[in-house]
Structure formats: structure tokens, C-alpha cells
């Protein structure tokens, strides 16, 4: 089934130069392994294709149930150079939470993901 | 009972809530009040102010903040650590002294001033000595923009602040110190941690990172369950309750709003995070993958387990330089077909700029209400009630940017229909001051501490 990231994670984003960072945090600790497995660097790069000009890096923080993504070339030059409303990348957080993951029905039920029934 | 040191955050950036410092000083017992004023571009703004008036160049909000906490400082022993000095810490200290005299508390105010971060007067000598000050992101040498540099400051660590506190300062004013040093220094001073006790220093850095953005860890800008966060109008700013062993608790004063829990603290921990294994500061490299959080009661989170390792032999340098001009113009288009009207207006403006032969580095268009923040990810927009067209240009030629600002208002009469929202007048041309991050050898930067005694 499709699971919207917004329903299983929260997030905060910020900037460093022309790079936006998005920290994605599992709403429940037992959902973190699913994020680590499914929310890959490639998956996030595909999500933001066309919206950023550089690559994507991913770091794992199992201690916080969180993944940290660096989105390069995301901010139109960044800082004061940028003409974007979101020049500091503050709402890349919720832009990422729009992403939908494919999760096997049985696993979704086992993990008691929102909307999984069971 | 083991001894604790309480460091309260009263300001997360220059422009933060004016009420916060006094609320922290008066809302319950604290030992230190930490005020962070400097963002990446703040130094260049201050440098421009200092060029116009040599007695300026510091965060002037700090003087009002000090006036609001003088009773706590002069009578109750609260000490203040702030990077409000900007590019002119001495002038900042003079202004605090003057305010203390006016308030009648001057005999009880001992100001420590930390300088040595300002590299602007030394830039050519440093370049001549082979310090390239290359851009950390692009690798370009500083020589490509040397003639446009406005300010250059090394990020100093905690030791000079500790030195000022040891010499009896109850107000420490710094220039470009790291944000985290403002919190770490009081812990270092009070617990007497060794400068190579990496795990404890790293804990001080993590404590600093959590509270350096003020209420952003205590319910402000918190996405997790945001509707239920209580009483944001009365939000409590965070306080570190530090322990000698390097563990600490994040809490806030009683009877304040907001929320401190594992979720709110975790959101702040990942804010502006790079490689979590290496959070690099002048004093230590902290490993954020070792941080453990646990609830320690209502609005209390215990933080422990943090490890760190020796720092590099470099300091980060923040350089600001002139990078051309920019302007932003907006118009609002109303239903029906608001989006189509705004798109047509954008095409009209671009065609007119083109026919005028105006050159820009970039022209950027957004449609607020449809796609400005999430772009194509927002999906198809229906027939929305209104859309704000927002067009920006940036380029080296001030005249071209100036001409652009004259091309927005005419659309009200000679562009697509159902247009409004132009009451703000013609867009303003702004000079762009850009940020150039670099590294420099630690050994060529010497922090200086001076005392301003009553």
C-alpha cells in the first residue's frame, strides 16, 4: 500500500549556503527501520528531480530515529543571493513529507502504520 | 544533591522576541543568560553600519536586552554571555556601560570583551603569506572577490569567553564567536572541564546547538503535533541544566507556554545539520550520532551519551562581499483563472525586459498560493481565489535592476485583468551582500580578552 511520509514522520529543514538539509524523524521509534530501508538517497533525489540542481546525500541517526538529507543546489544560490521565497530552505521539510512510500500490506499492518487497518 | 549550572537562551537571532531575555532572567532561577545575535550575513550589515558611524557595528537590540535584565545581573548574580559585539565589541561594551550608569548599576557590572576575530584589516597580509581563504564550497580563491570584501571574521571558540568569566566578568560581549561557544563556555568555566575532555566539550556543543535558536526547541516552529502545543503566545525559552558529568536536561520556566519533549528537541537537533558524525567547532568535533534523549518529566528532556574528538587545526572564517543588486516585485491576480492571468503577466514582463535589452544574472518567478514553496510537488492547482505573482531579478548592473522596478506597476493598467495588491509601491533595489565561507590556520588567529571595569 502507499504510505504518505507525512503520516509516519515529522521533519525540520534549514540551509547551509546553497544546500538545504532536511531531517526526517520517525513518528514512532519502531517505524525508523522502514524509513532507513525505503527512504533512500535515490528515492529522495527522484522526489526532488527538477527542483534541485545538485546531488543528494543521506546520513543515518538511528539514535534519534532520524535521517538527514543534504539537498545540494536547492536554494537558488542560497543566503542573500537567492530570490526564492524559501531562500533558507525552511519548508523543504514538508515538501519531502509529501513523498509516498510503497509498503507491503502485511508489513504496514504489522507496524500499525496509519491507514493500514488490521 | 549534585551541583547544576543553568544556562538560559534568551535570543536566537537578531530580531528575536524582545521579551525573552527578561522573561528568562525573571521567570525562575538561572545562572547564565545566553544571547545569540549573529547569523551569517549579520556581520556584513554591521560592517556597513560601522562604516557610516564608527560608534556602531554591534547588535543594538542587546542594549535594550541588558536594560531589561540589569536587576538580575547587578543584584542576583546572573551572568550574560552574548555575541552582540558584532564587528565592534568595544563600542558595544561602551554602550552597555553607559546604559548601566543610567540605570544606576554600573558599579556591579564588569564587562569582558572578546576580540581578535576581525581579519579585515589583515586580509592582504594573510593573502601575501599564502593563506588563500578559498571558498569552502566552490574552491575559488579569495583574490577573485578581494576588492568587494566587506567583512572577514574568524569563528572563535569557548576559551576566551571562559577567560573573561574567570577574570570576573558578569557580562561577556564577543564578536564572531560560534553560537555554541556561548553555551559551552559557562559549563566549561563552572565545571572546570579539561580542554581535551572531548566528550564533555562535545556535550557542551550539543547543549549549545539545542538552545541557540531560542524557542525553536521548546515548541516554536515545531511540526510534531503542532496543534496541541499549548500557549505559544506565552512560549517559554529553553534552559540547559548542565551536570558535571557532561549530561544535561533541557527545560523551561514554570507557567510558560510551548512544549519541550523528545520530539521538539529532536527537530532542533537536525536543524541545519550537515554530516552528523562531524559537527566541527574550534574546540571539539561532536558526534551527533551518539546523542541519547529521554523524557525526564513534563517539559524536561535528559540528554546523554555524547562523544567528541579533537578538533582540526583550522578555524572557519565568515567573509561577506558585495555581489550586485536585486529587486522583487509582486502583484495579485484574482479569480477566475488567477493562475493563467499571473502566468501571462510574467511573460509580458519578461518580454518587455528583453526588448529593453536588460541583462540579469537571474530572473526568478514564483506564484504564491500555487507553487512558490513546493514547486511542482504541490501538484495541479484548481481555480484558486487568488495568486500572487512574485518576480525577482539579480545582476551586477544597478541601473538594469532599477529599470526592472519600473516595469511592475504599469501592468495594473496595461496587463492581464483582475489585478490588485500593488499598494506597496515600486520595488526597492537592494545591494546583495553574499557570504564566502573559508578556513584559516588556527595559529594565525589570537583571541584577545579585555576587561571593562566600573
Coordinates of C-alpha atoms in Angstrom, one line a residue:
Chain A
X1 CA 0.0 0.0 0.0
X2 CA 1.0 3.6 -0.4
X3 CA 2.0 5.4 2.8
X4 CA 2.5 9.1 2.8
X5 CA 5.7 10.1 4.7
X6 CA 3.7 12.9 6.4
X7 CA 1.7 10.2 8.2
X8 CA 4.7 8.3 9.7
X9 CA 7.4 11.1 10.1
X10 CA 8.0 14.7 11.1
X11 CA 10.8 16.9 9.8
X12 CA 12.7 20.1 10.0
X13 CA 14.8 21.8 7.4
X14 CA 17.4 24.5 7.2
X15 CA 20.2 25.8 5.0
X16 CA 23.9 26.0 4.6
X17 CA 24.9 28.1 1.6
X18 CA 23.0 26.7 -1.5
X19 CA 22.4 23.4 0.3
X20 CA 19.1 22.6 2.1
X21 CA 19.1 20.0 4.8
X22 CA 16.0 18.0 5.8
X23 CA 16.0 16.0 9.0
X24 CA 13.2 13.3 8.8
X25 CA 12.2 11.8 12.1
X26 CA 10.0 8.7 12.5
X27 CA 6.9 9.4 14.5
X28 CA 7.3 6.1 16.3
X29 CA 10.7 4.5 17.0
X30 CA 9.6 1.2 15.5
X31 CA 9.0 2.9 12.2
X32 CA 12.6 4.1 11.8
X33 CA 13.9 0.8 10.2
X34 CA 11.3 1.2 7.4
X35 CA 12.4 4.7 6.8
X36 CA 16.1 3.6 6.7
X37 CA 15.2 0.9 4.2
X38 CA 12.8 2.7 1.9
X39 CA 13.7 6.4 2.1
X40 CA 16.9 6.0 0.2
X41 CA 19.1 8.7 -1.2
X42 CA 17.9 7.7 -4.7
X43 CA 14.3 7.8 -3.7
X44 CA 14.7 11.4 -2.3
X45 CA 16.7 12.5 -5.4
X46 CA 13.8 11.3 -7.6
X47 CA 11.3 13.2 -5.5
X48 CA 13.2 16.4 -5.8
X49 CA 14.2 15.9 -9.5
X50 CA 13.9 19.2 -11.3
X51 CA 13.6 21.2 -8.1
X52 CA 17.3 21.0 -7.1
X53 CA 20.4 21.3 -9.4
X54 CA 22.9 19.2 -7.3
X55 CA 23.1 15.8 -5.7
X56 CA 21.6 14.3 -2.6
X57 CA 23.5 12.9 0.4
X58 CA 22.0 10.8 3.3
X59 CA 23.1 10.3 6.8
X60 CA 21.6 7.9 9.4
X61 CA 20.9 8.8 13.0
X62 CA 19.3 5.6 14.5
X63 CA 19.9 7.1 17.9
X64 CA 17.3 9.8 17.1
X65 CA 15.2 7.7 14.8
X66 CA 16.1 10.2 12.1
X67 CA 17.7 10.5 8.6
X68 CA 19.4 13.7 7.5
X69 CA 19.3 14.6 3.8
X70 CA 21.5 17.2 2.2
X71 CA 20.0 18.6 -1.0
X72 CA 22.6 20.4 -3.0
X73 CA 21.8 23.3 -5.3
X74 CA 18.4 23.7 -3.7
X75 CA 18.2 27.3 -2.8
X76 CA 18.8 29.4 -5.9
X77 CA 22.3 30.4 -4.8
X78 CA 21.4 30.5 -1.1
X79 CA 21.5 33.1 1.6
X80 CA 21.2 36.7 0.3
X81 CA 21.8 35.7 -3.4
X82 CA 18.6 33.7 -3.6
X83 CA 15.4 35.3 -5.0
X84 CA 13.3 32.5 -3.6
X85 CA 10.6 32.9 -1.0
X86 CA 12.1 30.0 0.7
X87 CA 15.7 31.2 0.4
X88 CA 16.7 29.4 3.6
X89 CA 15.1 26.1 2.8
X90 CA 12.7 26.3 5.8
X91 CA 9.9 24.3 4.1
X92 CA 11.8 21.7 2.2
X93 CA 10.8 19.7 5.3
X94 CA 7.1 19.4 4.4
X95 CA 7.9 19.2 0.7
X96 CA 9.7 15.9 1.5
X97 CA 6.9 14.7 3.7
X98 CA 4.7 14.7 0.5
X99 CA 6.6 11.7 -0.7
X100 CA 4.8 8.3 -0.8
X101 CA 6.4 5.0 0.1
X102 CA 5.3 1.6 -1.2
X103 CA 5.0 -0.7 1.9
X104 CA 3.8 -4.3 1.7
X105 CA 0.3 -4.5 3.2
X106 CA 1.3 -7.2 5.8
X107 CA 4.3 -5.1 7.0
X108 CA 2.1 -2.0 7.2
X109 CA -0.4 -3.9 9.4
X110 CA 2.4 -5.4 11.5
X111 CA 3.9 -1.9 12.1
X112 CA 0.4 -0.5 12.7
X113 CA 1.0 2.3 10.1
X114 CA -1.8 4.9 9.9
X115 CA -4.4 3.6 7.4
X116 CA -3.1 0.1 7.4
X117 CA -6.1 -1.4 9.1
X118 CA -5.7 -4.7 10.9
Chain B
X1 CA 22.4 16.9 45.6
X2 CA 24.8 17.3 42.7
X3 CA 25.6 20.8 41.5
X4 CA 23.9 22.1 38.4
X5 CA 24.6 25.1 36.1
X6 CA 21.7 26.7 34.4
X7 CA 22.3 28.4 31.1
X8 CA 19.2 30.1 29.6
X9 CA 18.7 31.0 26.0
X10 CA 17.2 34.5 25.6
X11 CA 17.7 35.3 21.9
X12 CA 18.0 33.0 18.9
X13 CA 18.9 35.7 16.3
X14 CA 19.0 39.4 15.9
X15 CA 15.3 40.1 15.5
X16 CA 14.1 37.6 18.1
X17 CA 11.5 38.3 20.8
X18 CA 12.4 41.4 22.8
X19 CA 10.6 40.0 25.8
X20 CA 12.6 36.8 26.0
X21 CA 15.7 37.9 27.9
X22 CA 13.8 39.5 30.7
X23 CA 11.4 36.5 30.9
X24 CA 14.4 34.2 31.3
X25 CA 16.0 36.3 33.9
X26 CA 12.9 36.8 36.0
X27 CA 10.9 33.6 35.4
X28 CA 12.9 31.4 37.8
X29 CA 16.5 30.8 38.9
X30 CA 19.2 30.8 36.2
X31 CA 23.0 31.2 36.4
X32 CA 23.7 32.4 32.9
X33 CA 21.8 34.1 30.1
X34 CA 23.0 33.3 26.6
X35 CA 22.1 35.7 23.8
X36 CA 22.9 34.8 20.2
X37 CA 22.6 37.6 17.7
X38 CA 24.8 36.7 14.7
X39 CA 23.7 35.0 11.6
X40 CA 25.9 34.5 8.6
X41 CA 25.0 37.8 6.9
X42 CA 24.6 39.9 10.1
X43 CA 28.4 40.8 10.3
X44 CA 28.2 42.5 6.9
X45 CA 25.2 44.5 7.8
X46 CA 27.0 45.6 11.0
X47 CA 30.1 46.4 9.0
X48 CA 28.1 48.8 6.8
X49 CA 26.7 50.5 9.9
X50 CA 30.2 50.9 11.3
X51 CA 31.4 52.5 8.1
X52 CA 28.7 55.1 8.4
X53 CA 29.3 55.6 12.1
X54 CA 32.4 54.3 13.9
X55 CA 30.5 54.1 17.2
X56 CA 28.1 51.4 15.7
X57 CA 28.6 48.0 14.3
X58 CA 27.1 45.9 17.1
X59 CA 23.6 44.4 17.7
X60 CA 21.8 47.4 19.2
X61 CA 18.9 45.2 20.5
X62 CA 21.4 44.0 23.1
X63 CA 21.4 47.3 24.9
X64 CA 17.6 47.1 25.4
X65 CA 18.0 43.5 26.5
X66 CA 20.7 44.4 29.1
X67 CA 18.4 47.2 30.4
X68 CA 15.7 44.6 30.9
X69 CA 18.0 42.2 32.9
X70 CA 20.2 44.7 34.9
X71 CA 18.3 43.8 38.1
X72 CA 19.1 40.1 37.7
X73 CA 22.7 40.9 36.7
X74 CA 23.5 43.5 39.3
X75 CA 21.6 42.0 42.3
X76 CA 21.0 38.3 41.7
X77 CA 24.3 37.3 40.2
X78 CA 23.1 36.2 36.7
X79 CA 25.9 36.4 34.1
X80 CA 25.3 37.3 30.5
X81 CA 27.2 35.9 27.5
X82 CA 26.4 37.4 24.1
X83 CA 27.9 37.7 20.7
X84 CA 26.3 41.1 20.3
X85 CA 29.6 42.8 19.7
X86 CA 29.4 42.1 16.0
X87 CA 32.2 44.0 14.2
X88 CA 32.6 46.5 17.1
X89 CA 32.7 44.7 20.5
X90 CA 34.4 47.7 22.2
X91 CA 31.7 50.1 21.1
X92 CA 29.1 47.6 22.3
X93 CA 30.8 47.4 25.8
X94 CA 30.8 51.2 25.9
X95 CA 27.1 51.3 25.2
X96 CA 26.4 48.7 27.9
X97 CA 28.5 50.7 30.3
X98 CA 26.5 53.9 29.5
X99 CA 23.2 52.0 30.0
X100 CA 24.5 50.6 33.3
X101 CA 25.3 54.1 34.5
X102 CA 21.9 55.4 33.5
X103 CA 20.3 52.5 35.4
X104 CA 22.5 53.2 38.4
X105 CA 24.0 49.7 38.4
X106 CA 27.4 50.5 36.9
X107 CA 29.5 49.5 40.0
X108 CA 28.1 46.0 39.7
X109 CA 28.7 45.5 36.0
X110 CA 32.1 44.0 34.9
X111 CA 32.3 43.6 31.2
X112 CA 34.6 41.2 29.4
X113 CA 35.2 41.9 25.8
X114 CA 36.4 39.2 23.4
X115 CA 38.1 40.3 20.2
X116 CA 40.7 39.0 17.7
X117 CA 38.2 37.6 15.3
X118 CA 38.2 40.5 12.9
X119 CA 40.5 39.7 10.0
X120 CA 39.5 42.5 7.7
X121 CA 42.5 44.8 8.5
X122 CA 44.8 41.8 8.0
X123 CA 43.4 40.3 4.8
X124 CA 46.1 41.4 2.4
X125 CA 48.9 40.4 4.7
X126 CA 47.3 37.0 5.2
X127 CA 46.9 36.5 1.4
X128 CA 50.5 37.6 0.9
X129 CA 51.6 35.0 3.5
X130 CA 49.9 32.3 1.4
X131 CA 46.5 31.9 3.2
X132 CA 44.2 31.5 0.1
X133 CA 41.0 31.9 2.1
X134 CA 39.4 29.8 -0.7
X135 CA 35.7 29.4 -0.8
X136 CA 34.9 26.1 1.1
X137 CA 32.0 25.3 -1.3
X138 CA 33.5 26.3 -4.7
X139 CA 37.2 26.2 -4.1
X140 CA 37.7 29.6 -5.7
X141 CA 40.5 31.8 -4.2
X142 CA 39.5 34.9 -2.3
X143 CA 41.5 37.0 -4.8
X144 CA 38.6 36.7 -7.3
X145 CA 36.4 39.0 -5.0
X146 CA 39.1 40.7 -2.9
X147 CA 38.1 44.2 -3.9
X148 CA 34.5 43.6 -2.9
X149 CA 35.1 42.2 0.6
X150 CA 33.1 44.0 3.3
X151 CA 33.9 41.9 6.4
X152 CA 36.0 38.9 7.4
X153 CA 35.8 37.3 10.8
X154 CA 37.1 34.0 12.2
X155 CA 34.7 32.0 14.4
X156 CA 36.3 31.9 17.9
X157 CA 35.6 29.1 20.4
X158 CA 34.9 29.0 24.1
X159 CA 38.3 29.6 25.8
X160 CA 38.4 33.4 25.5
X161 CA 34.8 33.6 27.0
X162 CA 35.9 31.3 29.8
X163 CA 38.9 33.6 30.4
X164 CA 36.7 36.6 30.6
X165 CA 34.4 34.8 33.1
X166 CA 37.5 33.7 35.2
X167 CA 38.6 37.3 35.3
X168 CA 35.3 38.2 37.0
X169 CA 33.2 39.4 34.1
X170 CA 29.4 39.2 34.6
X171 CA 28.7 40.4 31.1
X172 CA 30.8 38.9 28.2
X173 CA 30.5 40.6 24.8
X174 CA 32.1 38.8 21.9
X175 CA 32.4 39.4 18.2
X176 CA 32.2 36.4 15.9
X177 CA 32.2 33.6 18.4
X178 CA 30.5 30.3 17.4
X179 CA 26.9 30.2 18.6
X180 CA 27.5 27.0 20.5
X181 CA 30.5 28.5 22.4
X182 CA 28.2 30.9 24.2
X183 CA 26.6 28.0 26.0
X184 CA 29.6 25.7 26.2
X185 CA 31.8 28.4 27.9
X186 CA 29.8 28.8 31.1
X187 CA 29.7 24.9 31.5
X188 CA 33.4 24.8 30.9
X189 CA 34.1 27.6 33.4
X190 CA 31.8 26.2 36.2
X191 CA 32.8 22.5 35.9
X192 CA 36.5 23.1 35.1
X193 CA 36.4 20.5 32.3
X194 CA 39.8 19.9 30.7
X195 CA 40.2 21.3 27.2
X196 CA 40.9 17.8 25.9
X197 CA 38.0 16.2 27.6
X198 CA 36.4 15.7 24.2
X199 CA 33.2 14.0 25.3
X200 CA 32.3 16.7 27.8
X201 CA 33.2 19.5 25.4
X202 CA 31.0 17.8 22.8
X203 CA 28.2 17.7 25.3
X204 CA 28.6 21.5 25.8
X205 CA 28.4 21.9 22.0
X206 CA 25.2 19.8 21.7
X207 CA 23.6 21.8 24.6
X208 CA 24.5 25.0 22.7
X209 CA 23.1 23.7 19.4
X210 CA 19.8 22.8 21.1
X211 CA 19.2 26.2 22.7
X212 CA 21.0 28.5 20.2
X213 CA 17.8 29.0 18.2
X214 CA 15.7 30.0 21.2
X215 CA 12.2 28.7 21.3
X216 CA 12.8 26.5 18.2
X217 CA 13.4 23.6 20.6
X218 CA 10.6 24.5 23.0
X219 CA 7.5 24.4 20.8
X220 CA 8.3 27.2 18.3
X221 CA 8.3 26.1 14.6
X222 CA 7.6 22.6 15.8
X223 CA 5.8 20.4 13.3
X224 CA 5.2 17.4 15.6
X225 CA 1.6 17.6 16.9
X226 CA 1.7 21.3 16.4
X227 CA -2.0 21.9 17.1
X228 CA -1.7 20.8 20.7
X229 CA 1.3 22.8 21.6
X230 CA 0.0 25.0 24.4
X231 CA 0.0 28.8 24.8
X232 CA 2.6 29.8 22.2
X233 CA 1.8 33.4 23.0
X234 CA 3.5 32.8 26.3
X235 CA 6.2 30.5 25.0
X236 CA 9.0 29.6 27.4
X237 CA 12.5 29.7 26.0
X238 CA 14.8 26.8 26.7
X239 CA 17.3 26.4 29.6
X240 CA 20.2 23.9 29.9
X241 CA 20.6 22.3 33.3
X242 CA 24.2 21.2 33.0
X243 CA 25.8 18.5 35.2
X244 CA 29.5 18.0 35.8
X245 CA 29.5 14.6 34.1
X246 CA 28.5 16.2 30.8
X247 CA 24.9 15.1 30.8
X248 CA 22.2 17.8 30.9
X249 CA 18.5 18.5 30.9
X250 CA 16.6 20.9 28.6
X251 CA 13.7 22.5 30.4
X252 CA 11.8 25.8 30.6
X253 CA 10.5 28.0 33.4
X254 CA 7.2 27.0 35.0
X255 CA 4.0 28.7 33.9
X256 CA 5.2 29.3 30.4
X257 CA 3.8 28.1 27.1
X258 CA 5.3 25.9 24.4
X259 CA 6.5 22.3 24.9
X260 CA 9.8 20.6 25.5
X261 CA 9.8 16.9 24.7
X262 CA 11.9 14.4 22.8
X263 CA 10.1 15.4 19.6
X264 CA 10.7 19.1 19.9
X265 CA 14.3 18.6 20.9
X266 CA 14.9 16.1 18.0
X267 CA 13.6 18.6 15.5
X268 CA 16.1 21.2 16.7
X269 CA 18.9 18.7 16.7
X270 CA 18.5 18.0 13.0
X271 CA 18.1 21.7 12.1
X272 CA 20.9 23.0 9.8
X273 CA 22.7 19.6 10.3
X274 CA 25.5 18.5 7.9
X275 CA 27.4 15.3 8.5
X276 CA 26.1 14.3 11.9
X277 CA 29.3 12.3 12.7
X278 CA 31.4 15.5 12.5
X279 CA 29.9 18.7 13.9
X280 CA 33.0 20.8 13.7
X281 CA 33.8 23.6 16.1
X282 CA 37.0 25.3 17.1
X283 CA 37.2 23.4 20.4
X284 CA 35.9 19.9 19.6
X285 CA 34.2 17.8 16.9
X286 CA 31.0 16.5 18.2
X287 CA 29.3 13.2 17.1
X288 CA 25.6 13.7 16.8
X289 CA 25.0 10.0 16.2
X290 CA 25.8 9.4 19.8
X291 CA 23.2 11.7 21.3
X292 CA 20.6 10.0 23.5
X293 CA 17.4 11.7 24.6
X294 CA 14.9 10.6 27.2
X295 CA 11.9 12.2 28.8
X296 CA 12.6 13.4 32.4
X297 CA 9.2 14.6 33.3
X298 CA 6.8 17.3 31.8
X299 CA 8.8 19.7 29.7
X300 CA 12.1 18.2 30.6
X301 CA 14.3 16.1 28.3
X302 CA 17.5 14.5 29.5
X303 CA 20.4 14.4 27.0
X304 CA 23.4 12.0 27.5
X305 CA 25.8 9.6 25.8
X306 CA 27.5 12.3 23.7
X307 CA 31.0 11.7 22.4
X308 CA 33.5 14.0 20.7
X309 CA 37.1 14.1 19.4
X310 CA 39.9 16.5 18.9
X311 CA 39.2 19.5 16.6
X312 CA 41.1 20.4 13.4
X313 CA 43.9 23.0 13.2
X314 CA 41.7 25.3 11.2
X315 CA 39.1 28.0 12.1
X316 CA 36.2 28.8 9.9
X317 CA 36.1 32.3 8.5
X318 CA 33.0 34.2 7.5
X319 CA 33.6 36.7 4.7
X320 CA 31.0 39.0 3.3
X321 CA 31.3 40.7 -0.1
X322 CA 29.3 42.9 -2.4
X323 CA 27.6 40.7 -5.1
X324 CA 25.5 43.0 -7.2
X325 CA 21.9 44.1 -6.8
X326 CA 18.4 42.6 -6.6
X327 CA 14.8 43.7 -6.5
X328 CA 11.5 41.8 -6.1
X329 CA 8.1 42.9 -7.4
X330 CA 4.6 41.5 -6.6
X331 CA 1.1 41.7 -8.0
X332 CA -2.0 39.8 -7.0
X333 CA -4.4 38.2 -9.6
X334 CA -7.9 37.2 -8.6
X335 CA -10.4 34.5 -9.6
X336 CA -11.4 33.4 -12.2
X337 CA -8.3 31.8 -13.8
X338 CA -6.0 33.7 -11.4
X339 CA -3.1 31.4 -12.3
X340 CA -3.4 31.9 -16.0
X341 CA -3.5 35.7 -15.6
X342 CA -0.4 35.7 -13.4
X343 CA 1.4 33.5 -15.9
X344 CA 0.6 35.8 -18.8
X345 CA 1.7 38.8 -16.7
X346 CA 5.0 37.1 -16.1
X347 CA 5.5 36.5 -19.8
X348 CA 4.7 40.2 -20.5
X349 CA 7.2 41.4 -18.0
X350 CA 9.9 39.2 -19.3
X351 CA 9.3 40.2 -22.9
X352 CA 9.4 43.9 -22.0
X353 CA 12.7 43.4 -20.1
X354 CA 14.1 41.5 -23.1
X355 CA 13.1 44.3 -25.5
X356 CA 14.8 46.9 -23.3
X357 CA 17.9 44.8 -23.7
X358 CA 18.4 44.5 -19.9
X359 CA 20.8 41.8 -18.7
X360 CA 20.5 40.0 -15.4
X361 CA 22.3 37.0 -13.8
X362 CA 18.9 35.6 -13.0
X363 CA 15.2 36.3 -13.3
X364 CA 13.1 34.3 -10.9
X365 CA 9.3 34.0 -11.0
X366 CA 7.1 32.4 -8.3
X367 CA 3.3 32.0 -7.9
X368 CA 2.4 32.4 -4.3
X369 CA -0.7 30.4 -3.4
X370 CA 0.1 27.8 -6.1
X371 CA 3.7 26.6 -6.2
X372 CA 6.1 29.1 -4.6
X373 CA 7.4 26.9 -1.8
X374 CA 6.9 23.3 -3.0
X375 CA 7.1 23.9 -6.8
X376 CA 5.8 21.1 -9.0
X377 CA 5.5 18.8 -5.9
X378 CA 2.4 20.8 -4.9
X379 CA 0.6 19.3 -7.9
X380 CA -2.1 20.8 -10.0
X381 CA -3.8 24.0 -8.7
X382 CA -7.5 24.3 -9.1
X383 CA -9.3 27.6 -9.8
X384 CA -7.9 29.3 -6.7
X385 CA -9.3 32.6 -5.3
X386 CA -6.1 34.4 -5.9
X387 CA -2.4 34.1 -6.8
X388 CA 0.4 36.4 -6.0
X389 CA 2.9 36.9 -8.9
X390 CA 6.4 37.4 -7.5
X391 CA 9.2 38.3 -9.9
X392 CA 12.7 38.9 -8.8
X393 CA 15.9 39.9 -10.7
X394 CA 19.5 40.0 -9.7
X395 CA 22.5 41.3 -11.5
X396 CA 25.7 43.4 -11.3
X397 CA 24.2 46.4 -13.1
X398 CA 22.3 48.7 -10.6
X399 CA 20.7 50.6 -13.5
X400 CA 19.2 47.5 -15.0
X401 CA 17.7 46.4 -11.7
X402 CA 16.4 49.9 -11.2
X403 CA 14.7 49.8 -14.6
X404 CA 13.1 46.5 -13.7
X405 CA 11.4 48.1 -10.7
X406 CA 9.6 50.4 -13.1
X407 CA 8.1 47.5 -15.1
X408 CA 5.7 46.1 -12.5
X409 CA 3.2 48.9 -11.8
X410 CA 2.3 49.5 -15.5
X411 CA 0.8 46.0 -15.6
X412 CA -2.0 47.2 -13.4
X413 CA -3.4 49.2 -16.4
X414 CA -1.7 47.5 -19.4
X415 CA -1.6 43.8 -18.5
X416 CA -4.0 41.0 -17.7
X417 CA -7.2 41.7 -15.8
X418 CA -8.4 41.2 -12.1
X419 CA -5.1 42.6 -10.8
X420 CA -4.6 44.2 -7.4
X421 CA -2.3 44.3 -4.4
X422 CA 0.2 46.9 -5.7
X423 CA -0.3 49.3 -2.8
X424 CA 3.3 48.8 -1.6
X425 CA 4.6 51.0 -4.4
X426 CA 7.6 50.4 -6.6
X427 CA 10.0 47.6 -5.6
X428 CA 13.2 48.7 -3.8
X429 CA 16.7 48.0 -5.2
X430 CA 18.8 46.2 -2.6
X431 CA 22.5 45.6 -2.7
X432 CA 23.4 41.9 -2.4
X433 CA 25.9 41.1 0.3
X434 CA 26.9 37.5 -0.2
X435 CA 28.6 35.0 2.1
X436 CA 32.0 33.4 1.5
X437 CA 32.9 30.6 3.9
X438 CA 36.7 29.9 4.2
X439 CA 39.2 28.2 6.5
X440 CA 42.3 29.6 8.1
X441 CA 45.1 28.2 10.2
X442 CA 44.3 28.5 13.9
X443 CA 47.8 29.6 14.8
X444 CA 47.4 33.0 13.0
X445 CA 44.3 34.0 15.0
X446 CA 44.8 35.1 18.6
X447 CA 41.7 35.8 20.7
X448 CA 42.1 38.9 22.9
X449 CA 40.2 39.4 26.2
X450 CA 39.9 42.9 27.7
X451 CA 38.0 43.9 30.9
X452 CA 35.8 47.0 31.1
X453 CA 35.7 47.5 34.9
X454 CA 33.4 50.1 36.5

